[in-house]
Coordinates of C-alpha atoms in Angstrom, one line a residue:
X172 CA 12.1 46.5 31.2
X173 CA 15.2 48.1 32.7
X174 CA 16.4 44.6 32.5
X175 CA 16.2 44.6 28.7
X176 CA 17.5 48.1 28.4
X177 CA 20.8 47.3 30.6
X178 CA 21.7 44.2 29.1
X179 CA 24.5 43.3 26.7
X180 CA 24.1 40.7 23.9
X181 CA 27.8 39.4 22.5
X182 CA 26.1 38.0 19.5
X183 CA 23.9 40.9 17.9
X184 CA 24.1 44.0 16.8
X185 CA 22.8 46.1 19.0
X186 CA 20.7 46.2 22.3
X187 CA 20.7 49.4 24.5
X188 CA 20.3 52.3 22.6
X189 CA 22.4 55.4 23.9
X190 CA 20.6 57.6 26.4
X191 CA 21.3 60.7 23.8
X192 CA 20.3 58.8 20.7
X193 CA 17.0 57.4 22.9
X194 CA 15.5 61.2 23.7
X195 CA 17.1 62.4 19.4
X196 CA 14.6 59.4 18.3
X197 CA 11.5 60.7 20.6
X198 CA 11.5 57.5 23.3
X199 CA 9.8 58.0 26.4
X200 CA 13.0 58.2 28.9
X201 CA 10.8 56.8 31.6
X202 CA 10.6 53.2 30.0
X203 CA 13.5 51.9 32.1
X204 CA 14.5 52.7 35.1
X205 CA 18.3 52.6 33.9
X206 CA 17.4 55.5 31.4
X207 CA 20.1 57.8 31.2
X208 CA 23.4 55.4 32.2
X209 CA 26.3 55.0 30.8
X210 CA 25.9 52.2 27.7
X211 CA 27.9 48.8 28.3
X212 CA 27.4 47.9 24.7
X213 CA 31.0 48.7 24.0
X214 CA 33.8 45.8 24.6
X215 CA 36.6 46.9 26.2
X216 CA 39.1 45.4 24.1
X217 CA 37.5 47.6 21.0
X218 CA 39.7 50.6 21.8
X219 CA 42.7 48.4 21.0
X220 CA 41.6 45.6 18.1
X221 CA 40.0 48.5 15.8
X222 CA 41.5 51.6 16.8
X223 CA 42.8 51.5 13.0
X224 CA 39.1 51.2 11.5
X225 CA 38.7 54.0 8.4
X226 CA 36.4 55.5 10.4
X227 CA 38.7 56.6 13.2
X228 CA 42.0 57.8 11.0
X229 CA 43.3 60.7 11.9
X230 CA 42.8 60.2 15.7
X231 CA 46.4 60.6 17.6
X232 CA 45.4 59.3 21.0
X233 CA 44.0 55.8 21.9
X234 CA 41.7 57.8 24.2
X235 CA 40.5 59.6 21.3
X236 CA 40.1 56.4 19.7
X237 CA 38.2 55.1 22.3
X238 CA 36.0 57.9 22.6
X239 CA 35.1 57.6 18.4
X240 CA 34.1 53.9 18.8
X241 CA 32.0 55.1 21.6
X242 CA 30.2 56.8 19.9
X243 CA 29.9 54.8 16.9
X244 CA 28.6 52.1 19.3
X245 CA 25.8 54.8 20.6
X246 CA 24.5 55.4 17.7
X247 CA 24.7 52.1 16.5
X248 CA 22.6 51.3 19.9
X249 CA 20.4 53.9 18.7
X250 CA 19.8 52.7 15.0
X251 CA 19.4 48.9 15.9
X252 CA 16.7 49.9 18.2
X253 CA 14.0 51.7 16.4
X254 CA 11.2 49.4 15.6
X255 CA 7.6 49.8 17.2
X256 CA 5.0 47.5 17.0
X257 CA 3.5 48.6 13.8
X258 CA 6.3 48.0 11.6
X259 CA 6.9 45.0 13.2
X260 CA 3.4 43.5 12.7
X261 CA 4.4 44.7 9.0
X262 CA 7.5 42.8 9.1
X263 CA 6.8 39.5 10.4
X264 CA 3.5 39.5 7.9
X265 CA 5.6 40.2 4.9
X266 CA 8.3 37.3 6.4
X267 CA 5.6 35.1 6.2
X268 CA 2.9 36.1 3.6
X269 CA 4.2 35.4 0.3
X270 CA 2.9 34.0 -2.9
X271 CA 2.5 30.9 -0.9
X272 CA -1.0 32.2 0.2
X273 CA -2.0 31.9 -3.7
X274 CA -1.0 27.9 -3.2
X275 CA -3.8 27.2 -0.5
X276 CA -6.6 27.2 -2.8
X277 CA -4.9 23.8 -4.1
X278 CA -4.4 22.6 -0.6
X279 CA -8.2 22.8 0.0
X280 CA -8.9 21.2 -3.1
X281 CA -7.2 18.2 -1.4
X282 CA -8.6 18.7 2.0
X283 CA -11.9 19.6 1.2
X284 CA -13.5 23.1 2.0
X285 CA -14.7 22.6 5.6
X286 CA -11.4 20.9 6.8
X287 CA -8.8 23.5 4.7
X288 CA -10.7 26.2 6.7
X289 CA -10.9 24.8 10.2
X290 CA -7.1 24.1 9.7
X291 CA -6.3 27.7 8.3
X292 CA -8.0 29.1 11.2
X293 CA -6.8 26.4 14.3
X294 CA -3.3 26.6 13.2
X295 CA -3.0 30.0 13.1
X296 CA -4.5 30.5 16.0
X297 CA -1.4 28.1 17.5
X298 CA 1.1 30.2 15.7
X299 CA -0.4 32.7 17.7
X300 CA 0.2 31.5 21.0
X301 CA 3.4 29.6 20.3
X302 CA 4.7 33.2 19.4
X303 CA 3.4 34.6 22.0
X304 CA 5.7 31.7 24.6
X305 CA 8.3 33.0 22.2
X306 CA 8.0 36.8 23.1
X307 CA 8.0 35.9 26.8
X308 CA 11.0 33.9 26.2
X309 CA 12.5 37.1 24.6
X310 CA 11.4 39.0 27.8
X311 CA 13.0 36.8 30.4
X312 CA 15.9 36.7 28.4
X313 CA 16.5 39.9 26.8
X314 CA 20.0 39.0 25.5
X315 CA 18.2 36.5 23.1
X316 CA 19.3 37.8 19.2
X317 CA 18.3 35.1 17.5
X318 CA 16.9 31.5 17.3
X319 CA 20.4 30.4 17.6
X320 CA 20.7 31.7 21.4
X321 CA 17.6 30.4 22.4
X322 CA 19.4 27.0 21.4
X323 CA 21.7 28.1 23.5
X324 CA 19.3 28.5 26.4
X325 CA 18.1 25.1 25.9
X326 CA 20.8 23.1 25.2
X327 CA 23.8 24.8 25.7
X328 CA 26.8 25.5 23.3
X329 CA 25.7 22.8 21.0
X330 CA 21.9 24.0 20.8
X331 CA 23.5 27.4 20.1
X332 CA 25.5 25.8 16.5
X333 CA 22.4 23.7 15.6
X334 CA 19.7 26.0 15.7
X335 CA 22.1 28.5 13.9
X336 CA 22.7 25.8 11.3
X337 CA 18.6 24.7 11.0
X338 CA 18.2 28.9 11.0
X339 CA 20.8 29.4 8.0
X340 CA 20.2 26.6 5.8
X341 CA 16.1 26.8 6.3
X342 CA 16.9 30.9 5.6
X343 CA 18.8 30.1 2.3
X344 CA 16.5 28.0 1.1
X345 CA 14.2 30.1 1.1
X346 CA 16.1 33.2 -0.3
X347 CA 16.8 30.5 -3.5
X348 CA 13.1 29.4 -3.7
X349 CA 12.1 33.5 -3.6
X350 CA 14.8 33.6 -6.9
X351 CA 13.3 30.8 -8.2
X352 CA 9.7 32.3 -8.1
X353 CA 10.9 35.3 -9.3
X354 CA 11.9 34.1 -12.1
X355 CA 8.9 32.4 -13.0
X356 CA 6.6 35.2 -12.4
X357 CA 9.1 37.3 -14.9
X358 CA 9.4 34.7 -17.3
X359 CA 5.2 34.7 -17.4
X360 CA 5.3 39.0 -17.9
X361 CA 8.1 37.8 -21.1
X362 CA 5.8 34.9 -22.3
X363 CA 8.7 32.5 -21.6
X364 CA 11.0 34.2 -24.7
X365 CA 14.1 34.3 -22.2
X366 CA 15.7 31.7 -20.5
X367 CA 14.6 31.1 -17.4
X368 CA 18.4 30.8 -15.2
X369 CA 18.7 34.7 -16.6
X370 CA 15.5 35.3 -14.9
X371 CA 16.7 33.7 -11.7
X372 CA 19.8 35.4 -12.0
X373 CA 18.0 38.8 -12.2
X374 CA 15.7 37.7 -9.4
X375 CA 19.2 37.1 -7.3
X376 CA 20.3 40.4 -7.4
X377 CA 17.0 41.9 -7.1
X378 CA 17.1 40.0 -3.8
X379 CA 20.8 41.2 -2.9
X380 CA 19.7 44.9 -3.3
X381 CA 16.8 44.8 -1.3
X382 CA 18.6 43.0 1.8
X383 CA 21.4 45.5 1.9
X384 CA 19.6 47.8 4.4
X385 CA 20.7 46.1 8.0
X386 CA 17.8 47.5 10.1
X387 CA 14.3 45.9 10.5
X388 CA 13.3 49.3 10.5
X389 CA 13.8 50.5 6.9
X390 CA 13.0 47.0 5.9
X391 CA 9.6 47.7 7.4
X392 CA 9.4 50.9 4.8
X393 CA 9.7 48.5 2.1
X394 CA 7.4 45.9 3.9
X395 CA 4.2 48.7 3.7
X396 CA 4.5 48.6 -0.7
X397 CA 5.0 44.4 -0.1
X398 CA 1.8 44.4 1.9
X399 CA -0.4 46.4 -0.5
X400 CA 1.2 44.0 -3.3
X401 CA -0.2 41.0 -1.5
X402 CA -3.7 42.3 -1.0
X403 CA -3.7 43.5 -4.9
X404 CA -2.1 39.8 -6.0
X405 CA -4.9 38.0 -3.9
X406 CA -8.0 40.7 -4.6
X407 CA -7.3 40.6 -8.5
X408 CA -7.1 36.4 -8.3
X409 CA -10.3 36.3 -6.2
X410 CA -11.9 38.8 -8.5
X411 CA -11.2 37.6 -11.7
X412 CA -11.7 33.8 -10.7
X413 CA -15.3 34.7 -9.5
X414 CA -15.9 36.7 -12.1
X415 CA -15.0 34.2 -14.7
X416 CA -17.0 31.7 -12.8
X417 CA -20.2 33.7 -12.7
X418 CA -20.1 34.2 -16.3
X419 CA -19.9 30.5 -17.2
X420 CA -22.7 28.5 -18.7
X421 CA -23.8 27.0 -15.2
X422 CA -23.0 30.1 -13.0
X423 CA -21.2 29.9 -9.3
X424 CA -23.6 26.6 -8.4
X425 CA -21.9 24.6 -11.5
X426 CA -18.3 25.1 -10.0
X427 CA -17.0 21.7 -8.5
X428 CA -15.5 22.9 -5.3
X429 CA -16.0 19.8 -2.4
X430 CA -16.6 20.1 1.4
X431 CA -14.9 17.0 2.3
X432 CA -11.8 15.4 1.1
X433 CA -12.1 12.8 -2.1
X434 CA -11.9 9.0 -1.2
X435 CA -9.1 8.8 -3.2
X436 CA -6.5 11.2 -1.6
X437 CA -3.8 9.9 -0.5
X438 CA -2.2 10.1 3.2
X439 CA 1.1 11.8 1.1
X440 CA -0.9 14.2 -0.9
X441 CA -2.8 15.2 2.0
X442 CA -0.5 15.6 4.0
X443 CA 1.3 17.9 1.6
X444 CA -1.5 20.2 1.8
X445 CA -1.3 20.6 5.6
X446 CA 2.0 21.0 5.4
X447 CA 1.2 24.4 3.1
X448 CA -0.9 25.6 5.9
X449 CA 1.2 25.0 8.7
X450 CA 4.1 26.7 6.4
X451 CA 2.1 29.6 5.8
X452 CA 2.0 30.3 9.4
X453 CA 6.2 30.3 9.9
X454 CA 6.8 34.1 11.0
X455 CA 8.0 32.7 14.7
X456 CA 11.3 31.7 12.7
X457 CA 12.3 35.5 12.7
X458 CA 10.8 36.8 16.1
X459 CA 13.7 36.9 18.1
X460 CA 15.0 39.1 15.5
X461 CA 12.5 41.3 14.7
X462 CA 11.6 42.1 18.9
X463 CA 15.7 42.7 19.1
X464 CA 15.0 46.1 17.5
X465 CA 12.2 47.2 19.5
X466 CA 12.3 50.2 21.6
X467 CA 9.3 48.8 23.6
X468 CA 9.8 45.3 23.4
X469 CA 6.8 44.6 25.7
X470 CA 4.5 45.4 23.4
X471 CA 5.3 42.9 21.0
X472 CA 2.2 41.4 21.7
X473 CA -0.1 43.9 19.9
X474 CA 2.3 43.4 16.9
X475 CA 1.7 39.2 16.9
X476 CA -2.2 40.0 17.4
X477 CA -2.3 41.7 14.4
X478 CA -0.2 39.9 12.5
X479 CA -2.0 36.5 13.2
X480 CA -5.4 37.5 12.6
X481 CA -4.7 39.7 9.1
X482 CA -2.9 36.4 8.1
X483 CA -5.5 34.1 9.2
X484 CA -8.0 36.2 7.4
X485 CA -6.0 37.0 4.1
X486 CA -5.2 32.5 4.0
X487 CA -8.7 31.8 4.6
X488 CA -10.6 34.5 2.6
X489 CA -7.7 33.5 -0.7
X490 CA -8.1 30.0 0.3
X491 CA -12.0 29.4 0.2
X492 CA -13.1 32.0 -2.3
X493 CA -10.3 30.9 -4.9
X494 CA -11.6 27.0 -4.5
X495 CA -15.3 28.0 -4.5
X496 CA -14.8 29.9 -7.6
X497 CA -12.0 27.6 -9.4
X498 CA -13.0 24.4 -8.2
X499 CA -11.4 21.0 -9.4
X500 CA -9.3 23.0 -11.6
X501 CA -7.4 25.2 -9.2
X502 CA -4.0 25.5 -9.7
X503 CA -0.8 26.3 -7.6
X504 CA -0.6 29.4 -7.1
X505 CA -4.2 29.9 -8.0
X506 CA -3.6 33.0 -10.4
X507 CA -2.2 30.8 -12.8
X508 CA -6.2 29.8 -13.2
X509 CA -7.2 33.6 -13.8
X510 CA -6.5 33.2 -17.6
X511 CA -3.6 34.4 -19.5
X512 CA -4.0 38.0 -19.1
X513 CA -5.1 38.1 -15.6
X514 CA -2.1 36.5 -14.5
X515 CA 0.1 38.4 -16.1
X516 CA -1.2 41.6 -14.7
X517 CA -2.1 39.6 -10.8
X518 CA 2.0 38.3 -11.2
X519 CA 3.1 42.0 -12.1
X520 CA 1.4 43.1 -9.1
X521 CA 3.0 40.8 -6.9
X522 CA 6.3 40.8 -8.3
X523 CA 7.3 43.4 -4.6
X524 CA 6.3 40.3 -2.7
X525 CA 8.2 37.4 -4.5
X526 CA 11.4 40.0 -3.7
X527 CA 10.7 41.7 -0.4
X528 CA 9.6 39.1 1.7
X529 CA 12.8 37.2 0.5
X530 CA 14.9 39.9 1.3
X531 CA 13.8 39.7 4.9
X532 CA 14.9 36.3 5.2
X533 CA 18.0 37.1 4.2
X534 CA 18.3 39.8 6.7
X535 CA 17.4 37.7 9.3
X536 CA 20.0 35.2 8.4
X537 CA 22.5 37.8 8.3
X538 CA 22.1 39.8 11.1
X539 CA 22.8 36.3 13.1
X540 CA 25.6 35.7 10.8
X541 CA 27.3 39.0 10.7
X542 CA 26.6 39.7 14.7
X543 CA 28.1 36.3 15.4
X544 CA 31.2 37.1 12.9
X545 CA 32.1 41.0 15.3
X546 CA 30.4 39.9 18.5
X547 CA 33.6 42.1 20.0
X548 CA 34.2 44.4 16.9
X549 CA 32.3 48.0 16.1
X550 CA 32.0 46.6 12.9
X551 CA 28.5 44.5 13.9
X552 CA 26.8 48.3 14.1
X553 CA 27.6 48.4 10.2
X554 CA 28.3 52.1 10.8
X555 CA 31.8 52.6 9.3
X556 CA 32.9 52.2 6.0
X557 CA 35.0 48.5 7.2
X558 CA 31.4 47.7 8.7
X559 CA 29.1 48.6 5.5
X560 CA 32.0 46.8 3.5
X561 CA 31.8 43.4 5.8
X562 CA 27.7 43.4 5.2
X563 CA 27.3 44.0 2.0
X564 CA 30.2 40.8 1.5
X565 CA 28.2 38.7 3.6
X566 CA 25.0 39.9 1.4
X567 CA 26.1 38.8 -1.6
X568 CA 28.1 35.9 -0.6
X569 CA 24.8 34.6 1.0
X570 CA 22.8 35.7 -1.9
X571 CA 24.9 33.7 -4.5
X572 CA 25.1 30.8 -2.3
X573 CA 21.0 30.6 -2.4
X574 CA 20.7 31.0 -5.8
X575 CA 23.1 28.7 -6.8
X576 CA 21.2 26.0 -4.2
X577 CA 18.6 26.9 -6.2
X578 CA 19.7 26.1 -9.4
X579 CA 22.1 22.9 -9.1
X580 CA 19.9 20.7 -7.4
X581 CA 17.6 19.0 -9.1
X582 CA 15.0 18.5 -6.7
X583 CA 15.3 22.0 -4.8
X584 CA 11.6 22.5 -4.4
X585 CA 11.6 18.8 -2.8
X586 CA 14.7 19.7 -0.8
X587 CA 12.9 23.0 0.8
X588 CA 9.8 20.8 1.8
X589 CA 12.1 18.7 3.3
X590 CA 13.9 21.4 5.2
X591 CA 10.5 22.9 6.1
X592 CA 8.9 19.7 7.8
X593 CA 12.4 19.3 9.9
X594 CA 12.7 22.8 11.1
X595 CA 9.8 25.2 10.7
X596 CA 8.0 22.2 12.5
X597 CA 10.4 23.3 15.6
X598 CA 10.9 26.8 15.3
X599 CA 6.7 27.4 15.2
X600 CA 5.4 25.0 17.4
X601 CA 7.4 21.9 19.1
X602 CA 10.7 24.2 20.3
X603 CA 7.9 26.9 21.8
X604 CA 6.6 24.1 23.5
X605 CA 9.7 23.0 25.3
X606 CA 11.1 26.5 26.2
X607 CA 7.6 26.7 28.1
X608 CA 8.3 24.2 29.8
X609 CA 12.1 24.7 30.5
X610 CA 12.5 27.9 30.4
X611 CA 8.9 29.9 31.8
X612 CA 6.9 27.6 33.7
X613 CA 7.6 28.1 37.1
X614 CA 5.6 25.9 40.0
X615 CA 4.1 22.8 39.3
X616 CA 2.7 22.7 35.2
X617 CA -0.6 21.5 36.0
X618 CA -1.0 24.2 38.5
X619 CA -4.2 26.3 38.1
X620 CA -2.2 29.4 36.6
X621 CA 0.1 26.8 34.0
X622 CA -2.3 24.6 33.2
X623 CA -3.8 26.5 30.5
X624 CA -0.8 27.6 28.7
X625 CA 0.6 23.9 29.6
X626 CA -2.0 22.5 27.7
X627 CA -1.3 24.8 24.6
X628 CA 2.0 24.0 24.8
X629 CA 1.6 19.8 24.6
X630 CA -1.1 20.7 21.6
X631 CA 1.6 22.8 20.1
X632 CA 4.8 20.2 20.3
X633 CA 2.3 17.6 19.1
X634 CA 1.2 19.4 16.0
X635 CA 5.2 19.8 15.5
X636 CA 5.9 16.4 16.1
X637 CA 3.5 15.1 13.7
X638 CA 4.6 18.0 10.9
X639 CA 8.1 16.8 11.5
X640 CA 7.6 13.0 11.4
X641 CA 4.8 12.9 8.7
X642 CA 6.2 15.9 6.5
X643 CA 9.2 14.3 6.1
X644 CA 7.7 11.3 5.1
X645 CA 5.7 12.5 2.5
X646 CA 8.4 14.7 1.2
X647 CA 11.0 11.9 1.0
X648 CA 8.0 10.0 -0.7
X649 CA 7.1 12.8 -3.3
X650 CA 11.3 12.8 -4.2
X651 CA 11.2 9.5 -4.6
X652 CA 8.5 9.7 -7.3
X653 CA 9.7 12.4 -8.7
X654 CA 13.7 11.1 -8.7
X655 CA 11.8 8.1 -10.5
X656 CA 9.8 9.6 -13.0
X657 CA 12.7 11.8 -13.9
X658 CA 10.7 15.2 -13.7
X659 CA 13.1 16.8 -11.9
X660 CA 15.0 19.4 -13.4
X661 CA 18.5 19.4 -14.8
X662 CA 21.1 21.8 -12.8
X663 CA 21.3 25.4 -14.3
X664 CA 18.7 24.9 -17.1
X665 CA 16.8 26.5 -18.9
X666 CA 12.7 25.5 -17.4
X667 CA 9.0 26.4 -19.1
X668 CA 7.2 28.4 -17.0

């Protein structure tokens, strides 16, 4: 611990918080053994390169200066590191839960019952584990910000720009296809009367507000109302679908719902629907993140504990009880199958998912970007009026760039898969595996303490290997059809809902 206290990252925010700040904010000053130094978090050369910041007019000394940006760097420190475990399991289940867990219903319906569940529940308990390799990678290396630096670990300089690249451009997608679903969801409250590019445009800067706030930790405030939207969306779906198939003319035993897959699936379409399960388990992408801003970092594991198993339970309880009330019919997302009014009222109640959980990918995106951009400037605290003025540009300039993405190409929801199967594949299972292996196993790996988590580990990178090879495949063979059948949307246009 007094390892992760003491230690300087040059491309975050924030790591130490300031001794002051740390007893202000309640901490237990016994956590570290380095509690109560001086902070290291401030660059020498900061005194010099921003002694003219807006925030520090009026000082007539450059050890005045220097004093100001210390202290804007304690209580940076001391803002950037607030997040307990709670908030955190609230974060990276928001990050991942979406209306995405309205979409597995469908992916059953391909799989078959038996297999859609034992999948649900296997794979997240492998997003699990490989989260919990990547909190002990966090550990050993307290430095680690991002994804992007555990590149760095692995591979150097060049692991550090391409797992920054995979990050951002996986990130933006996402922030485009949350615009996207926003504007469908709004569109559907409208009965399709506007133009659907306004109500992606709206959905945009929705999006922008909500990631203005830098912190994880006031994110987290936000991430309680998205969590208590997601159990409302899914109860009202499973509610009104088994309600509506108990009052039909043959009851619940006359719904078509089938244990095993058809005979006439195909190894593309099937695929497809495993993807949506692996995808649904994708939190790992932000963890470094998220465990940056804890005060405790080693108790991240209570926060992935909770997180898995409420996710597990909210995919396979949506999941099973949609198809065994829906059957044949279900649709994608499954509230679309509740009848006119009821998905109206379940999309009004999950319209704080559709834009919260996007606006934490875009945080986590940012806070790489904007870190990396002022590694040696006060500005990466974002607690001057330069500093606010540099986020909030990189917010929107991020935020327009998504939902333009969104909106010019064609084949975006295509494109996302796409991304998906190349680099969620690695950041939640195969890249765990290998930083096990590189980075934490120490002795022999089939030792009688490694073999275990060995074992795990070759599971994990296979199930990543096979997501990256097959999910590209099928992805590149659903654009192919659809490129063919010319169903793919034309840039900036208006779309039915």
């Amino acid at each position: 611990m007094a390892e992760q206290i003491a230690t300087t990252n040059t491309n975050a925010d924030a790591r130490t918080p300031a001794p002051a700040a740390a007893h202000s904010k309640g901490q237990d000053s016994s956590a570290s053994p380095d509690f109560g130094k001086p902070s290291a978090a401030t660059p020498p050369q900061l005194s010099h390169s921003h002694a003219a910041d807006n925030d520090i007019f009026g000082e007539t000394s450059e050890e005045l200066a220097q004093d100001r940006l210390k202290q804007i760097a304690a209580a940076g420190n001391a803002h950037f590191h607030r997040l307990g475990w709670k908030r955190l399991a609230i974060v990276t289940i928001v990050e991942a839960v979406a209306l995405g867990a309205l979409s597995l219903p469908a992916a059953y319906h391909v799989l078959g019952m038996f297999p859609g569940v034992f999948l649900t529940i296997t794979l997240g308990l492998m997003s699990i584990f490989t989260s919990y390799i990547v909190g002990q990678v966090k550990l050993k290396f307290p430095e680690t910000a991002s994804y992007a630096d555990a590149g760095r670990l692995l591979l150097g300089r060049f692991g550090y720009e391409l797992f920054g690249a995979a990050l951002v451009l996986e990130l933006v997608m996402v922030v485009g296809s949350h615009a996207l679903t926003g504007s469908i969801a709004l569109g559907t409250l409208n009965d399709g009367h506007v133009c659907s590019i306004v109500f992606s445009a709206v959905s945009a800067v929705i999006l922008l507000i909500l990631a203005i706030p830098p912190s994880f930790t006031e994110v987290a405030i936000l991430g309680y109302v998205d969590f208590g939207s997601i159990l409302a969306a899914v109860g009202i779906t499973i509610i009104a679908t088994g309600i509506q198939a108990n009052n039909s003319s043959s009851g619940l035993s006359g719904v078509d719902w089938s244990a095993w897959p058809k005979e006439d699936v195909t190894f593309s379409k099937a695929f497809v629907a495993v993807s949506n399960i692996i995808f649904a388990f994708s939190f790992a992408i932000g963890q470094f993140s998220f465990m940056d801003e804890m005060h405790t970092p080693n108790d991240y594991m209570k926060s992935i504990w909770a997180s898995g198993f409420i996710q597990i339970s909210i995919y396979t309880l949506t999941g099973a009880l949609c198809y065994a009330f829906i059957g044949s019919s279900v649709q994608s997302p499954a509230l679309l199958a509740a009848g006119p009014t009821i998905s109206k009222i379940a999309f009004a109640v999950a319209i704080p998912v559709i834009f919260i959980s996007g606006s934490i990918n875009s945080t986590v995106a940012l806070r790489y970007l904007h870190g990396r951009m002022f590694k040696n400037s006060v500005l990466r605290y974002i607690k001057t009026p330069m500093g606010w003025a540099t986020w909030i540009g990189l917010v929107t300039a991020f935020t327009i760039v998504a939902w333009v993405i969104a909106e010019a190409i064609p084949i975006f929801s295509d494109l996302l898969s796409l991304a998906s199967a190349l680099f969620v594949s690695g950041f939640s299972f195969w890249i765990p595996a290998i930083m096990w292996f590189k980075l934490l196993c120490r002795g022999s790996w089939y030792s009688k303490e490694n073999l275990p988590i060995s074992i795990g580990s070759i599971v994990a990178f296979i199930i990543g290997a096979v997501t990256l090879v097959a999910g590209t495949y099928s992805t590149i063979v659903d654009i192919i059809k659809e490129t063919n059948d010319g169903s793919a949307h034309s840039p900036f246009a208006c779309r039915s809902t």
